[in-house]
Coordinates of C-alpha atoms and ligand atoms in Angstrom, one line a residue:
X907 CA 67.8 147.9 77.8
X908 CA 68.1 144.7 78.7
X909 CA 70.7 143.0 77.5
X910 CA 70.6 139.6 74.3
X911 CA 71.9 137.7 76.9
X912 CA 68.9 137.6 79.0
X913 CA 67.2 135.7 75.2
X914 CA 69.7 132.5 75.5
X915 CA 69.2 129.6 77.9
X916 CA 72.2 127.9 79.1
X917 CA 71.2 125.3 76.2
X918 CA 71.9 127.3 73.3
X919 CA 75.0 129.1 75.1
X920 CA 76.5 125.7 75.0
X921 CA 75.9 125.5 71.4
X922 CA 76.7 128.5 70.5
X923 CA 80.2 128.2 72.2
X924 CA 80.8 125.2 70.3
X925 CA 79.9 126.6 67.0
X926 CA 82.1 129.7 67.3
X927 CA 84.4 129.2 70.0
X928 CA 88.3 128.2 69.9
X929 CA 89.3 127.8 73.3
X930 CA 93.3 128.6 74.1
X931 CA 95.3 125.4 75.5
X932 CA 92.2 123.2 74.4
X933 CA 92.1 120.2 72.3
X934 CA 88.4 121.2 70.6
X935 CA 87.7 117.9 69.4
X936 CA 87.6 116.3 73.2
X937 CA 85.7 120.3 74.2
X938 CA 83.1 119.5 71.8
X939 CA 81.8 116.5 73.0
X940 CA 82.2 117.7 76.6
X941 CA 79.7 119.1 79.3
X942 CA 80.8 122.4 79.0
X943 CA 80.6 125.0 82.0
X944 CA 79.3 128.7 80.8
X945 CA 80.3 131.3 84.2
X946 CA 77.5 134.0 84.5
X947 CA 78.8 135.8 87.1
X948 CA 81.4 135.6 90.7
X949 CA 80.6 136.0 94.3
X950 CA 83.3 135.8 96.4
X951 CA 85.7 133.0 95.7
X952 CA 83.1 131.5 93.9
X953 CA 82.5 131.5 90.2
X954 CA 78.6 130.8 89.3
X955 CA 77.5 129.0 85.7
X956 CA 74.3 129.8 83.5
X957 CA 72.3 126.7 85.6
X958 CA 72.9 128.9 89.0
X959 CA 75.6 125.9 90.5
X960 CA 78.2 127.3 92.8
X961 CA 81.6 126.5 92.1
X962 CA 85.0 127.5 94.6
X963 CA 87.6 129.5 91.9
X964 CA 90.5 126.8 93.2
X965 CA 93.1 128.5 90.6
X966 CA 92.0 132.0 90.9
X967 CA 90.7 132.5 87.3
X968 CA 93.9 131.1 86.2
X969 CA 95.9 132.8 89.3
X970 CA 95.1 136.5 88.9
X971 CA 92.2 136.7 91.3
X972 CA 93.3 138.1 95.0
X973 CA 90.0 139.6 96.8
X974 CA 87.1 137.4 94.7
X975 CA 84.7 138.5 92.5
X976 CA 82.5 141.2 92.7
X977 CA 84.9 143.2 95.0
X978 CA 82.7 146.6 95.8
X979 CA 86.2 148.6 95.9
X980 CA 86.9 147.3 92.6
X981 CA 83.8 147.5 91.2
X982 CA 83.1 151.1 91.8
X983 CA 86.9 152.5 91.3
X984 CA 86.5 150.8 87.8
X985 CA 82.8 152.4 87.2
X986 CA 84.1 156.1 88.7
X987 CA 87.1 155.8 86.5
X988 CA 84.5 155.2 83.6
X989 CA 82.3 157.9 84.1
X990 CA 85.3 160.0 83.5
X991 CA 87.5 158.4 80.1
X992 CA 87.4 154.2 79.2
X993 CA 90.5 154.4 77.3
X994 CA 93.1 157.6 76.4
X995 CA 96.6 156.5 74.5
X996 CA 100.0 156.6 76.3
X997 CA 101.8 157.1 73.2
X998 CA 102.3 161.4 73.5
X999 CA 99.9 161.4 76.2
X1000 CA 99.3 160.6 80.0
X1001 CA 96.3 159.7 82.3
X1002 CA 95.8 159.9 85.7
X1003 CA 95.3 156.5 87.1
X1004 CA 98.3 155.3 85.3
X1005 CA 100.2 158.0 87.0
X1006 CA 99.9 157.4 90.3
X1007 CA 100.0 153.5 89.7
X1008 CA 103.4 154.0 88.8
X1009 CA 104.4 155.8 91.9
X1010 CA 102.9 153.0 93.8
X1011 CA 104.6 150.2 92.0
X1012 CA 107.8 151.5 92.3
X1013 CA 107.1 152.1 96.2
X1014 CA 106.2 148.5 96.8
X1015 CA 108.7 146.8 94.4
X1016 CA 112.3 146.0 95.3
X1017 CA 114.5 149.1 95.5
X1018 CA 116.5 149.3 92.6
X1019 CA 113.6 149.4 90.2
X1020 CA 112.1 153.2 89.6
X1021 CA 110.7 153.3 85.8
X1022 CA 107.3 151.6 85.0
X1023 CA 106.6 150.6 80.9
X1024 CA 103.4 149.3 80.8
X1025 CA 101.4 146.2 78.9
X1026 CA 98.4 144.7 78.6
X1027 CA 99.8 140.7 79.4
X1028 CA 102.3 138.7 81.0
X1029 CA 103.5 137.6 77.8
X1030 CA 104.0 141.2 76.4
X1031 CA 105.8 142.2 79.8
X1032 CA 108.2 139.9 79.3
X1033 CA 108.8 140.6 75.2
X1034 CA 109.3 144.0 76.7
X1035 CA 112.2 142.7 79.4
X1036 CA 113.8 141.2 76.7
X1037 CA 113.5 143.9 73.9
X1038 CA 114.7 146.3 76.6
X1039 CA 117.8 144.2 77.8
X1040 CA 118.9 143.9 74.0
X1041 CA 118.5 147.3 73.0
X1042 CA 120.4 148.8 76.5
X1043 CA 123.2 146.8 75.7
X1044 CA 123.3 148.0 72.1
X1045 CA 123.0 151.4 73.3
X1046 CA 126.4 150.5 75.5
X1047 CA 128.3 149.6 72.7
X1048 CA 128.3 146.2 73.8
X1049 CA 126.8 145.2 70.2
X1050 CA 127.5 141.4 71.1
X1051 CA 125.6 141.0 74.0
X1052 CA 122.5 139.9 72.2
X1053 CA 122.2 136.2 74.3
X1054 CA 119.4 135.2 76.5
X1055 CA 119.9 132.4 79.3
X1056 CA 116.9 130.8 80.9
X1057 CA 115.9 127.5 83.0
X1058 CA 115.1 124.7 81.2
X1059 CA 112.0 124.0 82.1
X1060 CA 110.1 127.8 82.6
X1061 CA 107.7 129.7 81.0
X1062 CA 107.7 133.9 80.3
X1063 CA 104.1 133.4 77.7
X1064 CA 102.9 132.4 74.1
X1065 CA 104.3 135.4 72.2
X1066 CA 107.2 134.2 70.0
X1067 CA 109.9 135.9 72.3
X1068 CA 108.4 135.0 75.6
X1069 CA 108.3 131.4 74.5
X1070 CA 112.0 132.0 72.9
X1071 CA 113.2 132.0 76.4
X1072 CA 110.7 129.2 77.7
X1073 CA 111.4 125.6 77.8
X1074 CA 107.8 123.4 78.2
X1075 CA 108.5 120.9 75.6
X1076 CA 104.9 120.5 75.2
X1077 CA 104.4 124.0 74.6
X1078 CA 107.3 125.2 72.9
X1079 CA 109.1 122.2 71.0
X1080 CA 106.7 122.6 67.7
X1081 CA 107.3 125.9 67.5
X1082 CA 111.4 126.1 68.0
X1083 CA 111.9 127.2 64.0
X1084 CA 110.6 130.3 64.7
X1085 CA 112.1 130.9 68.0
X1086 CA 115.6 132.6 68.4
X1087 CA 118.0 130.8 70.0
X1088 CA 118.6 131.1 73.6
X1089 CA 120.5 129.1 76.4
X1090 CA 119.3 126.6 78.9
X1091 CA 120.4 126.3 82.1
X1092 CA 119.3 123.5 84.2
X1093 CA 116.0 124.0 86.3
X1094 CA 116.2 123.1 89.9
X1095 CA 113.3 120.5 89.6
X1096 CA 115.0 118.7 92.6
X1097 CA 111.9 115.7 92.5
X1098 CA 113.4 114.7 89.0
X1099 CA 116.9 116.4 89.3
X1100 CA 118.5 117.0 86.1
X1101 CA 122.1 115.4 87.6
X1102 CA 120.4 112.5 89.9
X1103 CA 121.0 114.6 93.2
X1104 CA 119.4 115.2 96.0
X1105 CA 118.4 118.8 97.5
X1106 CA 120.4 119.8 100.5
X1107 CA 123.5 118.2 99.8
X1108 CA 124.2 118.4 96.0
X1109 CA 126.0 121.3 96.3
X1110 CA 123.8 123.5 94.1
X1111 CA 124.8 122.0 91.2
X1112 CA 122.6 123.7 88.6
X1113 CA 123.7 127.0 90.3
X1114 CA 127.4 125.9 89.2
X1115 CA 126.1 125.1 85.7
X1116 CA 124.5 128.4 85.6
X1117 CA 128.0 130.0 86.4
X1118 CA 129.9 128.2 83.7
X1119 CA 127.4 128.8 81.1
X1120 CA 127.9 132.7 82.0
X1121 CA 131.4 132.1 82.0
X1122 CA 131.7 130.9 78.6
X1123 CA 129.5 133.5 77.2
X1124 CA 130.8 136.1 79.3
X1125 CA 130.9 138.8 76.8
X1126 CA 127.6 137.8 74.7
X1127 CA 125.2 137.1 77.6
X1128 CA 122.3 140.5 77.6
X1129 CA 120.2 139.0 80.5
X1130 CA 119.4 135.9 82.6
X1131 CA 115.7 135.6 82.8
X1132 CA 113.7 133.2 85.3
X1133 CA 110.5 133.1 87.7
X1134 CA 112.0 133.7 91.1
X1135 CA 111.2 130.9 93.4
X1136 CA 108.7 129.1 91.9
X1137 CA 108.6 128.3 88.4
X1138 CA 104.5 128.4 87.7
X1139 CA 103.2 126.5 84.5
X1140 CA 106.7 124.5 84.1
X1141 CA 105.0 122.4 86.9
X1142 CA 105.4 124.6 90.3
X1143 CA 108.9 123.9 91.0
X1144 CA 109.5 125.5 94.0
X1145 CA 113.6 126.7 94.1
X1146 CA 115.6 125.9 97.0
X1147 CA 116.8 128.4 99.4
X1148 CA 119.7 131.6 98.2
X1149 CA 118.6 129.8 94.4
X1150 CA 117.7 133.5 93.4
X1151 CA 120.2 135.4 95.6
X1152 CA 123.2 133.3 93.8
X1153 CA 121.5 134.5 90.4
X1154 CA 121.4 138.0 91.4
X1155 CA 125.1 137.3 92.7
X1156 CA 126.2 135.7 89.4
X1157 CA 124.6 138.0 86.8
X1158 CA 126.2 140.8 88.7
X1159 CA 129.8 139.1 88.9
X1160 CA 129.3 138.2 85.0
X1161 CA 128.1 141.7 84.8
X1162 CA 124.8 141.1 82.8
X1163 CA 121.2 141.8 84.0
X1164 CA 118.8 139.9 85.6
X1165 CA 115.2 139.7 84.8
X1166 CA 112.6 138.6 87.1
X1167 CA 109.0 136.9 85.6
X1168 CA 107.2 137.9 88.8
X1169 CA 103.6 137.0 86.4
X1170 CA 102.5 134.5 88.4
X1171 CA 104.4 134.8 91.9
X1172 CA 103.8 138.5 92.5
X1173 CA 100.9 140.0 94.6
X1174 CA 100.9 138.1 97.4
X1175 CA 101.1 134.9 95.9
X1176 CA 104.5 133.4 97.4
X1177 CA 103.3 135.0 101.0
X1178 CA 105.2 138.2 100.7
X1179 CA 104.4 141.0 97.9
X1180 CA 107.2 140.0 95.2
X1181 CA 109.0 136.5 95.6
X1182 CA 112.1 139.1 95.1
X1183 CA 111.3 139.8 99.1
X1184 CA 111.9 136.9 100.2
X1185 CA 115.6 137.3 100.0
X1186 CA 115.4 141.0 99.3
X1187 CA 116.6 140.8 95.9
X1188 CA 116.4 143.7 93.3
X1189 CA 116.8 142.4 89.8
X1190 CA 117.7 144.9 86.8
X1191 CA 113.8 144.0 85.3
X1192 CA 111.2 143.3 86.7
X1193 CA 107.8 142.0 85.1
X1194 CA 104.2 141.9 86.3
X1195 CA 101.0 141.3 85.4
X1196 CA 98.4 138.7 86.4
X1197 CA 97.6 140.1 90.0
X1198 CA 98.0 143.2 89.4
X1199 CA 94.5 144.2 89.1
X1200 CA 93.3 142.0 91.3
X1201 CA 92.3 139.9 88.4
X1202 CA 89.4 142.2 86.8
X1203 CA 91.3 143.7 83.6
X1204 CA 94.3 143.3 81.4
X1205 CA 97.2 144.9 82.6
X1206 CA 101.0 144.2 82.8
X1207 CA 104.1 146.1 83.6
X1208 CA 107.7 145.9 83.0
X1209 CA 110.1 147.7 86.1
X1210 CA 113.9 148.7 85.2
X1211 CA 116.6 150.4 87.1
X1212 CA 117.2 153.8 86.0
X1213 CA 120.7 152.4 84.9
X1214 CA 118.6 151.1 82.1
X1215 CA 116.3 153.9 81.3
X1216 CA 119.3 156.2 81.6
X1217 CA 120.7 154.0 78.7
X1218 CA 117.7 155.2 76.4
X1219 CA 118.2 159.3 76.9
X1220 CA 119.3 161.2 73.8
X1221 CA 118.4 163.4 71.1
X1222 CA 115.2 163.2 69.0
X1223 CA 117.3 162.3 65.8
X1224 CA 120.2 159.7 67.5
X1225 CA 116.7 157.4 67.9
X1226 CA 117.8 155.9 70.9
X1227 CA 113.8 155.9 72.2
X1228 CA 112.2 152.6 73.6
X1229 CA 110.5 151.4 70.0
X1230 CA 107.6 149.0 71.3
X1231 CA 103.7 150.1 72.7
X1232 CA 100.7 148.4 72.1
X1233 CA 97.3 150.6 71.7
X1234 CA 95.6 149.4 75.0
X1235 CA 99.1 149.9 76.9
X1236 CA 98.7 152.0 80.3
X1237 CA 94.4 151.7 80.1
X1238 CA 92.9 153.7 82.6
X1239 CA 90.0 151.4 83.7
X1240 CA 93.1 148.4 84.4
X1241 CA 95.3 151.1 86.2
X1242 CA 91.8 152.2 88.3
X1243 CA 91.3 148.2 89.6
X1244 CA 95.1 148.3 89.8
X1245 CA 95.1 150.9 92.5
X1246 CA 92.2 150.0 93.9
X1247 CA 93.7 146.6 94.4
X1248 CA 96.7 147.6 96.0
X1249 CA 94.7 149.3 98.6
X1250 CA 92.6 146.4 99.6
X1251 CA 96.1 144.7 99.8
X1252 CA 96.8 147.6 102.9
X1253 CA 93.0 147.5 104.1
X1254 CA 92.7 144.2 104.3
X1255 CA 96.2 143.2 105.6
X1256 CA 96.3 140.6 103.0
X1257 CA 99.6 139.7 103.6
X1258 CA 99.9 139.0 107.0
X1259 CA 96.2 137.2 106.9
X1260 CA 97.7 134.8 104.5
X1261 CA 100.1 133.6 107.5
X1262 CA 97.5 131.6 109.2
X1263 CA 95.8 130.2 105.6
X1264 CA 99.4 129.2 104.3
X1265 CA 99.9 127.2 107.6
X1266 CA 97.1 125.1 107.4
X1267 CA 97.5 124.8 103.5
X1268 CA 101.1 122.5 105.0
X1269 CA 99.5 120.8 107.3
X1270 CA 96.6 119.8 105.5
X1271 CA 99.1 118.9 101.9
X1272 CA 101.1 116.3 104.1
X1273 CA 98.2 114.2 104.4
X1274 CA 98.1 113.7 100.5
X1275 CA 101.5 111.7 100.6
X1276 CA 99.4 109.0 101.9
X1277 CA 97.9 109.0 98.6
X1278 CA 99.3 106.1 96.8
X1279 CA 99.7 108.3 93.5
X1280 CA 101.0 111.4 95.1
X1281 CA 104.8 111.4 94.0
X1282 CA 105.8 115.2 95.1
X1283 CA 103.9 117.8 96.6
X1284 CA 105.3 121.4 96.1
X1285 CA 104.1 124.4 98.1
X1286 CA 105.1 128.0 98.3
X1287 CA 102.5 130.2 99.9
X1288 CA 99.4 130.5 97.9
X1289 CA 101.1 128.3 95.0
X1290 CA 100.6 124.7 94.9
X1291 CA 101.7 121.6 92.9
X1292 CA 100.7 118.0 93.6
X1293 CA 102.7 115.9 91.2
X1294 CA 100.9 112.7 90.5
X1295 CA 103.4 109.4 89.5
X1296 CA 101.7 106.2 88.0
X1297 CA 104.3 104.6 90.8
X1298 CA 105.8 106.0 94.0
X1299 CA 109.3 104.4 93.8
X1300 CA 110.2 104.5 90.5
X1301 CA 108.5 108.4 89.9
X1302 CA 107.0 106.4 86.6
X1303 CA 104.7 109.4 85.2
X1304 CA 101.8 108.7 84.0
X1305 CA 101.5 108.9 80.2
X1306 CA 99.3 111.6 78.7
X1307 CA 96.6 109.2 77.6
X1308 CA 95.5 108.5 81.1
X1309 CA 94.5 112.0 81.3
X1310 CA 95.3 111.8 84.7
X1311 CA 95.3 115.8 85.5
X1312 CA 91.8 115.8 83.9
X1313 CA 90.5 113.0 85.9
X1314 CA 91.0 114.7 88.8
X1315 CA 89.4 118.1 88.2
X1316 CA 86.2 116.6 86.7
X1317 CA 85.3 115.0 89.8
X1318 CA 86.3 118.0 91.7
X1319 CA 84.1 119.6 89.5
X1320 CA 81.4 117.4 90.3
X1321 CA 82.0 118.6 94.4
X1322 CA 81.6 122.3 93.7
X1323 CA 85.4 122.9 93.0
X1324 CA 86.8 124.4 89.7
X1325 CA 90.6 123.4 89.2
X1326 CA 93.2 123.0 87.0
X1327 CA 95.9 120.7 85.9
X1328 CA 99.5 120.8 84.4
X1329 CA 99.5 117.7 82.6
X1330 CA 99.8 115.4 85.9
X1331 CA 100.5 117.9 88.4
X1332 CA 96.9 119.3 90.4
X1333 CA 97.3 123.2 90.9
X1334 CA 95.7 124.7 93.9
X1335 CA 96.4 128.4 93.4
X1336 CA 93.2 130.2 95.4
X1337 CA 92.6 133.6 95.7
X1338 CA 94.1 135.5 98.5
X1339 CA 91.3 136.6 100.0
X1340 CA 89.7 132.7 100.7
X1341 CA 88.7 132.2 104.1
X1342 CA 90.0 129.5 106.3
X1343 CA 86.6 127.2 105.8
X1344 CA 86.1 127.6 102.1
X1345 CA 90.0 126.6 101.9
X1346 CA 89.6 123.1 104.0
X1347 CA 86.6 122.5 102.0
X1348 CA 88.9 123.2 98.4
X1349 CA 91.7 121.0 100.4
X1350 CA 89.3 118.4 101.0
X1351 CA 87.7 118.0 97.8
X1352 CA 91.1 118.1 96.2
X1353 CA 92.5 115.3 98.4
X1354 CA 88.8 113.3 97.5
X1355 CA 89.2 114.1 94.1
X1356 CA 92.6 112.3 93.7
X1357 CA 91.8 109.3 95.8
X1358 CA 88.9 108.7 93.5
X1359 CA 90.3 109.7 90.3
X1360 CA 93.7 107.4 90.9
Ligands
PLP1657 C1 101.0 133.5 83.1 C2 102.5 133.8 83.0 C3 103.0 134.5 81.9 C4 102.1 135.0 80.8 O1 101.2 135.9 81.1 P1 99.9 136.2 80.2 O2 99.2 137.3 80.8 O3 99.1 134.9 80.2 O4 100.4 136.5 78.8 C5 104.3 134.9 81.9 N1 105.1 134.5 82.9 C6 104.7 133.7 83.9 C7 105.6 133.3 85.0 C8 103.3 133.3 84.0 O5 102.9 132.6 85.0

C-alpha cells in the first residue's frame, strides 16, 4: 500500500498546489508566483518540507501546537482511539473520550464554568457563546437583551457572527452588510491609545468608556465579549493589569454576561492554563479551541455556568433546547489528543517549565528596541508581538505596499525559521514545549531577520 504520495516530486506538488489550491488569508496572485513551501512531516518543533529542509514552527502551526510534532502520547492515544470508532454523532448519542474530556475541562477551567458544548473551531465556539447568550436571555424574558459589546480592535473568527463581534478593519470592514450590528468599545492598544494617553496614569479610560456604553444600554446589552489579556490577531495587544477583573466587575454590576475568547490565550499560552487565572476570573462563557489538542485535530468547546444551562431545561414541546450542532462536533479522535494533551501538560510540568523560557524570551525582546524599526514590542508569556513603525518618533506605520511583515519572515525563512506576520507586527508564538536553545536560535533569527529586512 503505498501511498500516491510517494509518485509526486516536490516539483509537481508545487504545481499541483497552484493549480488547485485557494489558500485562506492569501492573495493567490502574489502565491502563484512564489517559492512555495510543501510540509511533509514534524519533528519536534520543527516542521520538515518535501526537499528534506528543517524549519523551527516559530507560530506553532498558527498557535495551536504545545508539545511538537510527532508527540508519541499523542500519536498512539489518537491511533488506540481509532482502532476502536473514528467518528460516532453527539446528537442522541455519547462517546467515551468526549466524556471524560468534559470532566477534565471543567476541572482545570475557572470555577464557575461546569457545562461543556462542543465544536470543531474557534470560530464556531464563539458563534456558539453568542447564540447561547441571546437565546438565555430570551429564555429570561428579557426579550430585549439581544446586544453584543466588543473591543474595537479583536477578533472571535471568519464565521459571519464571530466576525459580527470583531473589529480588524482589514478583515471585517468589506463584509459589515452582512454583519449584525454590535458595539465597540475602545481597545486598550496603549502604543496607539485611542484617547492620546499614556498606560499607568490615564486612569483606565477605555475601562470608563466600557462602563458608559453598558450604562446606556443597560437593559439591551446580552454579553460583553473579548480575548482576556491579550488580544491575538488584532495585533497582540497585551491589556494592562485588573483590565479583565473591571470587565468581570462591570458586566456583573450591569448584570449582563461575560464571554471570554480564550482561542488563542488558553493552554498555557499566556504562562498560566487560561489568561482567566491570572486574575482568577470566572466569566459566564468561556471558549476554547486552538490548543486544545495539542494542535493535532479540530476541536473547540464552549464552557457556561450552570446559571445558563439551567436557563435551557424544559419540556420536550416548550422547545427551549440549545438549537445549534455541527456533524463532526464532540469527534472522538480530537477528544483522544485532547486528553492525551492535557496529561502531557501534568507529565511534563509544562507550566511551570515555561517560567524559565518566558524569562529569557524578556530579556532577549529588549534587545530589539535597539532596532531602528522596532516601534512596540508586546509580550505575554508564550505570545509575542513586535510592532514595526517606518519611524520611531512619530509611530508612522509603514504602509501595506512595503510588505514589511513579509519581508521579514522570508528571510527568516531563508535561516531555518517559519513565522508569521500581522500586517507589520512579527508574531513569535512557539510551541510550549521548545527548549531553551532552539528558542535563542528562533530569537536570534527573528532579531537578524528584522535588521536585514528594515
Ligand atoms: C484563532 C482565533 C479564533 C478562531 O479560531 P478558528 O479555529 O481559526 O476558527 C477565535 N478567537 C481567537 C481569539 C483566535 O485567536
Amino acid at each position: 500500500m503505498t501511498s500516491k504520495l510517494a509518485l509526486y516530486n516536490s516539483a509537481s506538488l508545487t504545481d499541483l498546489d497552484k493549480k488547485y489550491l485557494w489558500h485562506p488569508f492569501t492573495q493567490m496572485k502574489d502565491w502563484m508566483k512564489e517559492d512555495i513551501l510543501v510540509i511533509e512531516r514534524g519533528e519536534g518543533v520543527y516542521l520538515v518540507d518535501t526537499e528534506g529542509r528543517r524549519y523551527i514552527d516559530g507560530v506553532s502551526s498558527l498557535w495551536c501546537n504545545v508539545h511538537g510534532h510527532g508527540v508519541e502520547e499523542i500519536d498512539e492515544a489518537i491511533k488506540d482511539q481509532l482502532a476502536k470508532v473514528a467518528h460516532s454523532t453527539m446528537l442522541g448519542l455519547s462517546n467515551v473520550p468526549v466524556i471524560l474530556l468534559a470532566q477534565k475541562l471543567v476541572e482545570i477551567t475557572p470555577p464557575a464554568l461546569h457545562k461543556v458544548f462542543y465544536s470543531d473551531s474557534g470560530s464556531e465556539s464563539v458563534e456558539i457563546a453568542l447564540k447561547i447568550a441571546y437565546q438565555y436571555w430570551q429564555h429570561k424574558g428579557e426579550r430585549k437583551r439581544t446586544k453584543f459589546i466588543h473591543l474595537a480592535e479583536s477578533y472571535h473568527g471568519d464565521t459571519l457572527g464571530s466576525v459580527s463581534v470583531g473589529g480588524i478593519e482589514l478583515f471585517h470592514d468589506l463584509f459589515r452588510p452582512l454583519l449584525f450590528e454590535t458595539i465597540a468599545a475602545p481597545t486598550p492598544y496603549c502604543y496607539r491609545c485611542p484617547f492620546n494617553l499614556k498606560r499607568g496614569d490615564c486612569g483606565t479610560k477605555c475601562l470608563a468608556e466600557l462602563e458608559s456604553i453598558l450604562k446606556r444600554h443597560r437593559d439591551t446589552v446580552a454579553a460583553v465579549v473579548m480575548e482576556p489579556m491579550m488580544q491575538g490577531a488584532a495585533g497582540m495587544i497585551d491589556q494592562p493589569a485588573q483590565f479583565m477583573s473591571r470587565a468581570r466587575e462591570l458586566t456583573q454590576s450591569y448584570g449582563t454576561l461575560l464571554i471570554f475568547d480564550e482561542v488563542a490565550t488558553g493552554f498555557g499560552r499566556t504562562g498560566r492554563m487560561f489568561a482567566s487565572d491570572h486574575e482568577a476570573i470566572s466569566p459566564d462563557i468561556m471558549c476554547l479551541a486552538k490548543g486544545i489538542t495539542g494542535g493535532y485535530l479540530p476541536m473547540a468547546a464552549t464552557l457556561t455556568t450552570d446559571e445558563i444551562f439551567n436557563a435551557f431545561l424544559g419540556e420536550h414541546h416548550e422547545f427551549r433546547a440549545f438549537f445549534h450542532g455541527h456533524t463532526y462536533t464532540g469527534n472522538p479522535l480530537a477528544a483522544r489528543a485532547a486528553l492525551a494533551n492535557l496529561e502531557l501538560f501534568e507529565k511534563n510540568h509544562i507550566i511551570d517549565s515555561l517560567r524559565p523560557k518566558i524569562g529569557i524570551l524578556s530579556n532577549r525582546l529588549n534587545d530589539f528596541y535597539s532596532l531602528s524599526r522596532v516601534g512596540d514590542i508586546r509580550h505575554v508569556g508564550f505570545m509575542v508581538g513586535i510592532e514595526l513603525v517606518r519611524d520611531k518618533k512619530t509611530k508612522e506605520p509603514y504602509s501595506p505596499k512595503d510588505k514589511i511583515g513579509i519581508r521579514v519572515i522570508k528571510r527568516a525563512r531563508e535561516k531555518g525559521v517559519i513565522i508569521r506576520p500581522l500586517g507589520n507586527i512579527i508574531v513569535l508564538m512557539p510551541p510550549l514545549a521548545i527548549d531553551e536553545k532552539t528558542l535563542e536560535r528562533l530569537i536570534d533569527v527573528t532579531y537578524e531577520s528584522i535588521k536585514e529586512a528594515t
